Amino acid sequence: MYKFDNGQISLEDFGQPIGMNLKNSNRWVKRAQTIPWLEIEKKYAKLFSNKKGNVAKSLRLGLGARIIQAEYGYSDAETPLQIQENPYLQYFCGYKAFDDSKPPFDPSMMVYFRKRLTPEIIGEINEMIISAEQAKLEKEKEKSSKDESDDDDKNSGTMIVDATCAPSQISYPQDVSLLNKARECSEKIIDELHVKGEQKPRTYRKKAHKDYTSYARIRKPKAKQRRKAIKKQLGYLNRNIGHIEKMLVGGKALPAKFEQKFSTIQTIYAQQKEMYVNRTQSVKDRIVSLSQPWIRPIVRGKVKAKTEFGVKLDISVCNGWTRLERHSFDAYNESTGLKDMIERYKERTGHYPERVLVDKIYRTRENLKYCKQHKIRLSGPALGRPKKDAEIDKKQNYIDECERVEVERKFSLAKRKCGMDMIVTRLKETTCHSIAMSVLLLNLRRIEKLRAEILALLFRSLKLGFVQ
């Protein structure tokens, strides 16, 4: 069952204890009045088809809690406590009156909020917030009819596209340590399957642990020492996998909590064995974390970290608004998704962009042909060796490169202030949710900045009027 209220109440109608005087100028009050809660609630309520059972937590409470957590970086346990103690946060989350008698929900509910609010739902909410704010800004700026009427056949606007990686919180992957973790997990599976009274398979866990610790103590291990340690751990792990397979063939059932782990252990052994035999450092779909086997190494070539481990994503920036265009745990070529991004731009606006500012990797022959066909100017130098008589507009190229920096600023803000720098969630779907939430928070911050600029402009105009 799902119930929701009829929209945002005013701060005057919010129940406040005697002596408490909340201010309309507070940022959480302004942010609450910015988000179109009623439209979002109507769309979200359709996901709950069952009319029976306990009343589910409202979208406003779940989304509000996630925005607060992304804004401050609170833990799941700290977020409901902060909402309980802060009347402004309660107003933002849809409370009718201040209530500090108990937390709004159990901390475990934060996991369900992240699961329910999928990246697709967050993307729709993000689009609704952008559309609502653009409509307000157009009214406030009082655009002329000439500016408002756009010719659908004529390209207009600028689209900036770039890719980055949102690293996950995992230990830096090393072959020996990864094999050691897989071996320890296989020993737990053997302990779980073993029945008292039967002869327990030999695992040599003490000797294996001693071999690993003796290698881990070496400050700068040489290639021969590393290869020798990998060989030993492969032998121990292969023995344990054989024991588990025999126990399963004998009629014992693998517990549900270990099904995925055992499959991951088998894959890790196969990949490490292949790299050991072929003396290589790469393999297809390489697993770098036992607890999060879907994470892949993303080669970025940056000075700080040449390789990152997490989700690769593309964002687009149009008129300052940020949208999550694509995300994947697998490394992909950014240029392959440019056409779809431009087509989505056309669906939103009714026309193609006049220009698309991108990095060099997006300037493939296929993308250049597509942009030329739709009269879109793709920034950057021409492919191949420059012609002798070719005219290069250096001024325009400089302007494009300067304006393309805006997407880099969005990445910087998302990683410094919106939690994209280190994704701490442990599940695949919640990790994708965290990235989509970071993009949503970027747009909420932009709305606050725009409102502050409008107020500053009005204040200056009033001040000049008084002076004159």
CSV table of C-alpha atoms in Angstrom, one decimal:
chain,number,residue,atom,x,y,z
A,1,MET,CA,0.0,0.0,0.0
A,2,TYR,CA,1.2,3.5,-0.8
A,3,LYS,CA,-0.1,6.9,0.3
A,4,PHE,CA,1.1,10.4,-0.3
A,5,ASP,CA,0.2,14.0,0.5
A,6,ASN,CA,-1.0,16.7,-1.9
A,7,GLY,CA,2.2,18.5,-2.4
A,8,GLN,CA,4.5,21.0,-0.6
A,9,ILE,CA,3.1,22.8,2.5
A,10,SER,CA,4.2,26.3,3.3
A,11,LEU,CA,6.7,26.9,6.2
A,12,GLU,CA,3.9,28.8,8.1
A,13,ASP,CA,1.8,25.6,8.1
A,14,PHE,CA,4.7,23.5,9.4
A,15,GLY,CA,4.0,22.7,13.1
A,16,GLN,CA,6.7,24.3,15.2
A,17,PRO,CA,7.1,24.1,19.0
A,18,ILE,CA,6.8,27.3,21.0
A,19,GLY,CA,10.0,29.3,20.7
A,20,MET,CA,11.1,27.8,17.4
A,21,ASN,CA,11.1,30.2,14.5
A,22,LEU,CA,12.2,28.6,11.2
A,23,LYS,CA,13.4,30.9,8.4
A,24,ASN,CA,12.2,30.9,4.8
A,25,SER,CA,15.8,31.8,3.8
A,26,ASN,CA,17.1,28.4,4.9
A,27,ARG,CA,18.6,26.4,1.9
A,28,TRP,CA,16.6,23.2,2.8
A,29,VAL,CA,13.3,25.2,2.8
A,30,LYS,CA,14.2,26.6,-0.6
A,31,ARG,CA,15.3,23.3,-2.0
A,32,ALA,CA,12.0,21.7,-0.7
A,33,GLN,CA,10.0,24.3,-2.6
A,34,THR,CA,12.1,23.7,-5.8
A,35,ILE,CA,11.4,20.0,-6.2
A,36,PRO,CA,8.0,19.2,-7.8
A,37,TRP,CA,7.1,16.6,-5.1
A,38,LEU,CA,3.4,16.1,-6.2
A,39,GLU,CA,4.2,15.2,-9.8
A,40,ILE,CA,7.0,12.9,-8.7
A,41,GLU,CA,4.8,11.2,-6.1
A,42,LYS,CA,2.0,10.6,-8.7
A,43,LYS,CA,4.4,8.9,-11.0
A,44,TYR,CA,6.2,6.8,-8.3
A,45,ALA,CA,2.9,5.6,-6.8
A,46,LYS,CA,2.2,3.6,-10.0
A,47,LEU,CA,5.0,1.2,-9.0
A,48,PHE,CA,2.9,0.0,-6.1
A,49,SER,CA,0.1,-2.1,-7.6
A,50,ASN,CA,-0.8,-4.0,-4.3
A,51,LYS,CA,-3.4,-2.2,-2.3
A,52,LYS,CA,-2.9,-4.3,0.8
A,53,GLY,CA,-0.3,-4.5,3.5
A,54,ASN,CA,1.6,-1.9,5.6
A,55,VAL,CA,1.9,1.6,4.3
A,56,ALA,CA,5.2,2.1,2.4
A,57,LYS,CA,7.5,4.9,3.2
A,58,SER,CA,6.8,7.9,0.9
A,59,LEU,CA,9.0,8.8,-2.0
A,60,ARG,CA,9.6,12.2,-0.5
A,61,LEU,CA,11.0,10.7,2.7
A,62,GLY,CA,13.2,8.2,0.8
A,63,LEU,CA,14.4,10.6,-1.8
A,64,GLY,CA,14.8,13.4,0.8
A,65,ALA,CA,16.9,11.1,3.0
A,66,ARG,CA,19.1,10.1,0.1
A,67,ILE,CA,19.6,13.7,-1.0
A,68,ILE,CA,20.6,14.6,2.6
A,69,GLN,CA,23.0,11.6,2.8
A,70,ALA,CA,24.6,12.5,-0.5
A,71,GLU,CA,24.9,16.2,0.5
A,72,TYR,CA,26.7,15.5,3.8
A,73,GLY,CA,28.2,12.0,3.3
A,74,TYR,CA,26.3,10.6,6.3
A,75,SER,CA,26.3,6.9,7.0
A,76,ASP,CA,23.0,4.9,6.9
A,77,ALA,CA,22.9,5.0,10.7
A,78,GLU,CA,23.6,8.7,11.0
A,79,THR,CA,21.1,9.9,8.3
A,80,PRO,CA,17.8,9.1,10.2
A,81,LEU,CA,19.3,10.6,13.4
A,82,GLN,CA,20.1,13.9,11.7
A,83,ILE,CA,16.5,14.0,10.3
A,84,GLN,CA,15.2,13.4,13.8
A,85,GLU,CA,17.1,16.2,15.3
A,86,ASN,CA,16.8,18.9,12.5
A,87,PRO,CA,13.5,20.6,11.9
A,88,TYR,CA,14.6,21.9,8.5
A,89,LEU,CA,15.5,18.4,7.3
A,90,GLN,CA,12.1,17.2,8.5
A,91,TYR,CA,10.4,19.9,6.6
A,92,PHE,CA,12.4,18.9,3.5
A,93,CYS,CA,11.3,15.3,3.9
A,94,GLY,CA,7.6,16.2,4.1
A,95,TYR,CA,6.9,16.3,7.8
A,96,LYS,CA,3.7,18.2,8.8
A,97,ALA,CA,5.2,19.2,12.2
A,98,PHE,CA,8.5,18.9,14.1
A,99,ASP,CA,8.8,15.5,15.8
A,100,ASP,CA,11.9,14.4,17.6
A,101,SER,CA,10.3,11.5,19.6
A,102,LYS,CA,11.8,8.8,17.4
A,103,PRO,CA,13.8,8.4,14.2
A,104,PRO,CA,11.8,8.5,11.0
A,105,PHE,CA,12.9,5.0,9.9
A,106,ASP,CA,15.3,2.2,10.7
A,107,PRO,CA,18.8,2.6,9.2
A,108,SER,CA,18.3,-0.6,7.2
A,109,MET,CA,15.6,1.2,5.2
A,110,MET,CA,18.3,3.2,3.4
A,111,VAL,CA,19.3,0.1,1.5
A,112,TYR,CA,15.7,-0.3,0.3
A,113,PHE,CA,15.5,3.3,-0.7
A,114,ARG,CA,18.6,2.9,-2.9
A,115,LYS,CA,17.1,-0.3,-4.4
A,116,ARG,CA,13.7,1.2,-5.1
A,117,LEU,CA,15.1,4.4,-6.6
A,118,THR,CA,16.8,2.9,-9.7
A,119,PRO,CA,19.0,5.0,-12.0
A,120,GLU,CA,16.1,5.1,-14.4
A,121,ILE,CA,13.7,6.5,-11.8
A,122,ILE,CA,16.4,9.0,-10.6
A,123,GLY,CA,16.9,10.0,-14.3
A,124,GLU,CA,13.2,10.7,-14.7
A,125,ILE,CA,13.1,12.7,-11.4
A,126,ASN,CA,16.1,14.6,-12.6
A,127,GLU,CA,14.4,15.5,-15.9
A,128,MET,CA,11.2,16.6,-14.0
A,129,ILE,CA,13.3,18.9,-11.8
A,130,ILE,CA,15.1,20.4,-14.7
A,131,SER,CA,11.9,21.0,-16.7
A,132,ALA,CA,10.1,22.6,-13.7
A,133,GLU,CA,13.1,24.9,-13.0
A,134,GLN,CA,13.5,25.9,-16.7
A,135,ALA,CA,9.8,26.9,-16.8
A,136,LYS,CA,10.2,29.0,-13.7
A,137,LEU,CA,13.3,30.7,-15.1
A,138,GLU,CA,11.6,31.5,-18.4
A,139,LYS,CA,8.8,33.3,-16.5
A,140,GLU,CA,11.2,35.1,-14.2
A,141,LYS,CA,13.4,36.3,-17.1
A,142,GLU,CA,10.3,37.2,-19.2
A,143,LYS,CA,11.7,36.2,-22.5
A,144,SER,CA,10.4,37.7,-25.6
A,145,SER,CA,8.3,35.7,-28.0
A,146,LYS,CA,11.1,35.7,-30.5
A,147,ASP,CA,13.4,34.0,-28.0
A,148,GLU,CA,10.8,31.5,-26.9
A,149,SER,CA,9.8,30.4,-30.4
A,150,ASP,CA,12.4,28.0,-31.8
A,151,ASP,CA,12.4,26.6,-35.3
A,152,ASP,CA,12.3,22.8,-35.0
A,153,ASP,CA,14.2,22.5,-38.3
A,154,LYS,CA,17.0,24.7,-37.2
A,155,ASN,CA,19.8,23.4,-35.0
A,156,SER,CA,20.4,25.4,-31.8
A,157,GLY,CA,22.1,25.0,-28.4
A,158,THR,CA,25.3,23.5,-27.2
A,159,MET,CA,25.9,20.0,-25.9
A,160,ILE,CA,29.0,19.1,-23.9
A,161,VAL,CA,29.9,15.4,-23.5
A,162,ASP,CA,32.6,13.6,-21.6
A,163,ALA,CA,33.3,10.4,-19.7
A,164,THR,CA,34.9,9.6,-16.3
A,165,CYS,CA,35.1,6.8,-13.8
A,166,ALA,CA,33.4,6.7,-10.3
A,167,PRO,CA,35.8,4.5,-8.3
A,168,SER,CA,34.4,2.0,-5.8
A,169,GLN,CA,35.7,1.5,-2.3
A,170,ILE,CA,37.7,-1.7,-2.7
A,171,SER,CA,41.3,-2.6,-1.7
A,172,TYR,CA,43.8,-2.2,-4.5
A,173,PRO,CA,43.7,-5.5,-6.3
A,174,GLN,CA,46.8,-7.7,-6.2
A,175,ASP,CA,46.9,-11.2,-7.6
A,176,VAL,CA,48.3,-12.8,-4.4
A,177,SER,CA,45.9,-11.1,-2.0
A,178,LEU,CA,42.9,-11.8,-4.3
A,179,LEU,CA,43.9,-15.5,-4.4
A,180,ASN,CA,44.3,-15.5,-0.6
A,181,LYS,CA,40.8,-14.1,-0.1
A,182,ALA,CA,39.4,-16.7,-2.5
A,183,ARG,CA,41.2,-19.5,-0.6
A,184,GLU,CA,39.9,-18.2,2.8
A,185,CYS,CA,36.4,-18.1,1.4
A,186,SER,CA,36.7,-21.6,0.0
A,187,GLU,CA,37.7,-22.8,3.5
A,188,LYS,CA,34.6,-21.3,4.9
A,189,ILE,CA,32.5,-23.2,2.4
A,190,ILE,CA,34.2,-26.4,3.3
A,191,ASP,CA,33.5,-25.7,7.0
A,192,GLU,CA,29.9,-25.1,6.1
A,193,LEU,CA,29.5,-28.3,4.1
A,194,HIS,CA,31.3,-30.5,6.6
A,195,VAL,CA,29.2,-32.6,8.9
A,196,LYS,CA,30.4,-33.7,12.3
A,197,GLY,CA,31.4,-37.4,12.4
A,198,GLU,CA,32.8,-37.4,8.8
A,199,GLN,CA,36.4,-37.0,7.9
A,200,LYS,CA,37.1,-33.4,7.1
A,201,PRO,CA,39.1,-32.7,3.9
A,202,ARG,CA,42.6,-31.3,4.3
A,203,THR,CA,43.0,-27.7,3.4
A,204,TYR,CA,46.4,-26.9,4.8
A,205,ARG,CA,45.1,-23.5,5.8
A,206,LYS,CA,47.8,-22.8,8.4
A,207,LYS,CA,50.6,-23.5,5.9
A,208,ALA,CA,48.8,-21.5,3.2
A,209,HIS,CA,48.3,-18.5,5.6
A,210,LYS,CA,51.9,-18.7,6.6
A,211,ASP,CA,53.0,-18.7,3.0
A,212,TYR,CA,50.8,-15.6,2.3
A,213,THR,CA,52.0,-13.6,5.3
A,214,SER,CA,55.6,-14.3,4.5
A,215,TYR,CA,55.1,-12.9,1.1
A,216,ALA,CA,53.0,-9.9,2.3
A,217,ARG,CA,55.8,-8.9,4.7
A,218,ILE,CA,58.2,-8.3,1.8
A,219,ARG,CA,58.3,-4.6,1.1
A,220,LYS,CA,59.2,-4.8,-2.6
A,221,PRO,CA,58.8,-8.3,-3.8
A,222,LYS,CA,60.6,-9.3,-7.0
A,223,ALA,CA,58.9,-10.9,-10.0
A,224,LYS,CA,60.2,-14.4,-9.1
A,225,GLN,CA,58.9,-14.1,-5.5
A,226,ARG,CA,55.5,-12.9,-6.7
A,227,ARG,CA,55.2,-15.7,-9.2
A,228,LYS,CA,56.2,-18.3,-6.6
A,229,ALA,CA,53.5,-17.0,-4.2
A,230,ILE,CA,50.9,-17.1,-6.9
A,231,LYS,CA,51.8,-20.7,-7.7
A,232,LYS,CA,51.4,-21.7,-4.1
A,233,GLN,CA,48.0,-20.0,-3.6
A,234,LEU,CA,46.8,-21.5,-6.9
A,235,GLY,CA,47.7,-24.9,-5.6
A,236,TYR,CA,45.9,-24.4,-2.3
A,237,LEU,CA,42.8,-23.0,-4.0
A,238,ASN,CA,42.6,-25.7,-6.6
A,239,ARG,CA,42.7,-28.3,-3.9
A,240,ASN,CA,39.8,-26.6,-2.0
A,241,ILE,CA,37.7,-26.3,-5.1
A,242,GLY,CA,38.2,-30.0,-5.8
A,243,HIS,CA,37.1,-30.8,-2.3
A,244,ILE,CA,33.9,-28.7,-2.6
A,245,GLU,CA,33.0,-30.2,-5.9
A,246,LYS,CA,33.3,-33.7,-4.5
A,247,MET,CA,31.2,-32.8,-1.5
A,248,LEU,CA,28.5,-31.3,-3.8
A,249,VAL,CA,28.5,-34.4,-6.0
A,250,GLY,CA,28.1,-36.5,-2.8
A,251,GLY,CA,24.7,-35.0,-2.3
A,252,LYS,CA,25.4,-32.0,-0.1
A,253,ALA,CA,23.7,-28.7,-0.9
A,254,LEU,CA,25.6,-25.4,-1.1
A,255,PRO,CA,24.0,-22.7,1.1
A,256,ALA,CA,22.4,-19.9,-0.9
A,257,LYS,CA,24.8,-17.3,0.6
A,258,PHE,CA,27.8,-19.1,-0.9
A,259,GLU,CA,26.4,-19.9,-4.4
A,260,GLN,CA,27.6,-16.7,-6.0
A,261,LYS,CA,30.8,-16.8,-4.0
A,262,PHE,CA,31.7,-20.3,-5.2
A,263,SER,CA,31.1,-19.3,-8.8
A,264,THR,CA,33.3,-16.2,-8.3
A,265,ILE,CA,36.0,-18.3,-6.7
A,266,GLN,CA,36.0,-20.7,-9.7
A,267,THR,CA,36.3,-17.8,-12.1
A,268,ILE,CA,39.1,-16.2,-10.2
A,269,TYR,CA,41.0,-19.4,-10.2
A,270,ALA,CA,40.5,-19.9,-14.0
A,271,GLN,CA,41.6,-16.3,-14.7
A,272,GLN,CA,44.7,-16.4,-12.4
A,273,LYS,CA,45.7,-19.8,-13.8
A,274,GLU,CA,45.5,-18.5,-17.4
A,275,MET,CA,47.6,-15.4,-16.6
A,276,TYR,CA,50.1,-17.5,-14.7
A,277,VAL,CA,50.5,-20.0,-17.5
A,278,ASN,CA,50.6,-17.4,-20.3
A,279,ARG,CA,52.8,-15.0,-18.2
A,280,THR,CA,50.4,-12.1,-18.9
A,281,GLN,CA,48.8,-9.4,-16.7
A,282,SER,CA,45.5,-9.1,-18.5
A,283,VAL,CA,42.5,-11.4,-19.1
A,284,LYS,CA,39.0,-10.8,-20.4
A,285,ASP,CA,36.4,-9.7,-17.8
A,286,ARG,CA,39.0,-9.8,-15.1
A,287,ILE,CA,37.7,-10.0,-11.5
A,288,VAL,CA,39.4,-7.6,-9.1
A,289,SER,CA,37.2,-8.0,-6.0
A,290,LEU,CA,35.7,-11.1,-4.4
A,291,SER,CA,32.9,-9.2,-2.7
A,292,GLN,CA,32.1,-7.2,-5.8
A,293,PRO,CA,32.9,-9.4,-8.8
A,294,TRP,CA,31.1,-7.0,-11.3
A,295,ILE,CA,33.8,-4.3,-10.9
A,296,ARG,CA,36.3,-4.1,-13.7
A,297,PRO,CA,39.5,-2.2,-14.2
A,298,ILE,CA,39.0,1.0,-16.1
A,299,VAL,CA,42.1,2.3,-17.8
A,300,ARG,CA,41.9,6.1,-17.7
A,301,GLY,CA,45.6,7.2,-18.2
A,302,LYS,CA,45.4,10.0,-15.7
A,303,VAL,CA,48.4,11.2,-13.8
A,304,LYS,CA,46.8,10.4,-10.4
A,305,ALA,CA,45.7,6.9,-11.2
A,306,LYS,CA,46.2,5.3,-14.6
A,307,THR,CA,43.7,2.6,-13.8
A,308,GLU,CA,40.6,3.0,-11.6
A,309,PHE,CA,38.1,0.3,-10.4
A,310,GLY,CA,34.5,1.2,-10.6
A,311,VAL,CA,31.7,2.4,-12.9
A,312,LYS,CA,32.5,4.2,-16.2
A,313,LEU,CA,30.0,6.8,-17.1
A,314,ASP,CA,29.2,9.5,-19.6
A,315,ILE,CA,27.4,12.8,-18.8
A,316,SER,CA,26.1,15.6,-20.9
A,317,VAL,CA,25.9,19.3,-20.0
A,318,CYS,CA,23.3,21.5,-21.7
A,319,ASN,CA,22.8,25.1,-20.5
A,320,GLY,CA,24.4,24.1,-17.3
A,321,TRP,CA,22.1,21.1,-16.6
A,322,THR,CA,23.7,17.7,-16.1
A,323,ARG,CA,22.3,14.4,-17.3
A,324,LEU,CA,23.6,10.9,-16.8
A,325,GLU,CA,23.7,9.5,-20.4
A,326,ARG,CA,25.4,6.1,-19.9
A,327,HIS,CA,27.0,4.0,-17.2
A,328,SER,CA,28.6,0.5,-17.2
A,329,PHE,CA,30.9,-1.6,-15.1
A,330,ASP,CA,32.6,-2.8,-18.3
A,331,ALA,CA,35.2,-0.6,-20.0
A,332,TYR,CA,33.7,0.8,-23.3
A,333,ASN,CA,34.7,3.2,-26.0
A,334,GLU,CA,33.0,6.5,-25.3
A,335,SER,CA,32.5,7.4,-29.0
A,336,THR,CA,30.0,4.5,-29.5
A,337,GLY,CA,27.3,6.3,-27.6
A,338,LEU,CA,27.4,9.8,-29.0
A,339,LYS,CA,24.7,9.3,-31.6
A,340,ASP,CA,22.2,8.1,-28.9
A,341,MET,CA,23.0,11.1,-26.7
A,342,ILE,CA,22.3,13.5,-29.6
A,343,GLU,CA,19.1,11.7,-30.4
A,344,ARG,CA,17.9,12.0,-26.8
A,345,TYR,CA,18.8,15.8,-27.0
A,346,LYS,CA,16.5,16.0,-30.0
A,347,GLU,CA,13.7,14.2,-28.2
A,348,ARG,CA,13.9,16.7,-25.3
A,349,THR,CA,14.2,19.9,-27.3
A,350,GLY,CA,12.7,19.0,-30.7
A,351,HIS,CA,15.8,19.9,-32.7
A,352,TYR,CA,19.5,18.9,-32.9
A,353,PRO,CA,22.2,20.9,-31.2
A,354,GLU,CA,24.1,23.5,-33.2
A,355,ARG,CA,27.4,22.2,-31.8
A,356,VAL,CA,28.7,19.3,-29.7
A,357,LEU,CA,31.8,19.9,-27.6
A,358,VAL,CA,33.7,16.7,-27.0
A,359,ASP,CA,37.2,15.2,-26.5
A,360,LYS,CA,39.3,13.8,-29.3
A,361,ILE,CA,38.2,10.2,-28.7
A,362,TYR,CA,34.6,11.1,-29.8
A,363,ARG,CA,35.8,12.3,-33.2
A,364,THR,CA,35.5,9.1,-35.2
A,365,ARG,CA,34.7,8.9,-38.9
A,366,GLU,CA,31.3,7.5,-38.1
A,367,ASN,CA,30.4,10.3,-35.6
A,368,LEU,CA,31.8,13.0,-38.0
A,369,LYS,CA,29.7,11.6,-40.8
A,370,TYR,CA,26.6,11.5,-38.6
A,371,CYS,CA,27.1,15.1,-37.4
A,372,LYS,CA,27.7,16.4,-40.9
A,373,GLN,CA,24.5,14.7,-42.1
A,374,HIS,CA,22.5,16.6,-39.4
A,375,LYS,CA,24.4,19.9,-39.7
A,376,ILE,CA,26.0,19.6,-36.3
A,377,ARG,CA,29.5,21.0,-35.7
A,378,LEU,CA,31.7,18.6,-33.7
A,379,SER,CA,34.5,20.4,-32.0
A,380,GLY,CA,38.1,19.4,-32.4
A,381,PRO,CA,40.7,19.1,-35.2
A,382,ALA,CA,40.1,17.2,-38.4
A,383,LEU,CA,41.3,13.6,-38.7
A,384,GLY,CA,44.5,12.7,-40.4
A,385,ARG,CA,47.4,14.9,-41.5
A,386,PRO,CA,46.3,18.5,-41.9
A,387,LYS,CA,46.1,19.8,-45.4
A,388,LYS,CA,48.4,22.6,-46.6
A,389,ASP,CA,45.6,24.9,-47.8
A,390,ALA,CA,43.2,24.0,-45.0
A,391,GLU,CA,41.8,27.0,-43.1
A,392,ILE,CA,41.8,26.4,-39.3
A,393,ASP,CA,39.7,28.7,-37.2
A,394,LYS,CA,42.0,28.9,-34.2
A,395,LYS,CA,39.8,31.4,-32.4
A,396,GLN,CA,36.8,29.2,-32.6
A,397,ASN,CA,38.8,26.1,-31.5
A,398,TYR,CA,40.0,28.0,-28.5
A,399,ILE,CA,36.5,29.1,-27.6
A,400,ASP,CA,35.2,25.5,-27.9
A,401,GLU,CA,38.0,24.2,-25.7
A,402,CYS,CA,37.4,26.8,-23.0
A,403,GLU,CA,33.7,26.1,-22.9
A,404,ARG,CA,34.3,22.4,-22.9
A,405,VAL,CA,35.9,22.8,-19.5
A,406,GLU,CA,32.5,23.2,-18.0
A,407,VAL,CA,32.0,19.4,-18.0
A,408,GLU,CA,35.3,19.0,-16.2
A,409,ARG,CA,34.0,21.4,-13.5
A,410,LYS,CA,30.9,19.2,-13.2
A,411,PHE,CA,33.1,16.1,-12.7
A,412,SER,CA,35.1,18.0,-10.1
A,413,LEU,CA,32.1,19.2,-8.1
A,414,ALA,CA,30.5,15.7,-8.3
A,415,LYS,CA,33.6,14.0,-6.9
A,416,ARG,CA,34.4,16.6,-4.3
A,417,LYS,CA,30.9,17.4,-3.0
A,418,CYS,CA,28.4,14.9,-4.3
A,419,GLY,CA,30.0,11.5,-3.4
A,420,MET,CA,31.1,10.4,-6.8
A,421,ASP,CA,34.8,10.3,-5.8
A,422,MET,CA,34.4,7.1,-3.7
A,423,ILE,CA,31.3,4.9,-4.1
A,424,VAL,CA,30.9,3.1,-0.7
A,425,THR,CA,27.8,1.1,-1.5
A,426,ARG,CA,28.4,-2.7,-1.9
A,427,LEU,CA,25.6,-3.9,-4.3
A,428,LYS,CA,25.5,-3.5,-8.0
A,429,GLU,CA,22.2,-1.7,-8.2
A,430,THR,CA,22.9,0.6,-5.2
A,431,THR,CA,26.2,1.6,-6.8
A,432,CYS,CA,24.4,2.7,-9.9
A,433,HIS,CA,21.9,4.5,-7.8
A,434,SER,CA,24.6,6.5,-6.0
A,435,ILE,CA,26.0,7.7,-9.3
A,436,ALA,CA,22.6,8.8,-10.5
A,437,MET,CA,22.0,10.6,-7.2
A,438,SER,CA,25.3,12.5,-7.5
A,439,VAL,CA,24.1,13.9,-10.9
A,440,LEU,CA,20.7,14.8,-9.4
A,441,LEU,CA,22.5,16.7,-6.6
A,442,LEU,CA,24.6,18.6,-9.1
A,443,ASN,CA,21.4,20.0,-10.6
A,444,LEU,CA,19.9,20.9,-7.2
A,445,ARG,CA,23.1,22.8,-6.5
A,446,ARG,CA,22.8,24.6,-9.8
A,447,ILE,CA,19.3,25.7,-9.0
A,448,GLU,CA,20.4,27.2,-5.7
A,449,LYS,CA,23.2,29.0,-7.5
A,450,LEU,CA,20.8,30.4,-10.1
A,451,ARG,CA,18.4,31.6,-7.4
A,452,ALA,CA,21.2,33.4,-5.6
A,453,GLU,CA,22.3,35.1,-8.9
A,454,ILE,CA,18.8,36.3,-9.6
A,455,LEU,CA,18.4,37.7,-6.1
A,456,ALA,CA,21.8,39.4,-6.4
A,457,LEU,CA,20.7,40.9,-9.7
A,458,LEU,CA,17.5,42.2,-8.3
A,459,PHE,CA,19.3,43.7,-5.3
A,460,ARG,CA,21.7,45.5,-7.6
A,461,SER,CA,18.9,46.9,-9.8
A,462,LEU,CA,17.0,48.1,-6.7
A,463,LYS,CA,20.2,49.7,-5.3
A,464,LEU,CA,20.9,51.5,-8.6
A,465,GLY,CA,17.3,52.7,-8.6
A,466,PHE,CA,17.7,54.2,-5.2
A,467,VAL,CA,21.0,55.9,-6.1
A,468,GLN,CA,19.5,57.5,-9.2
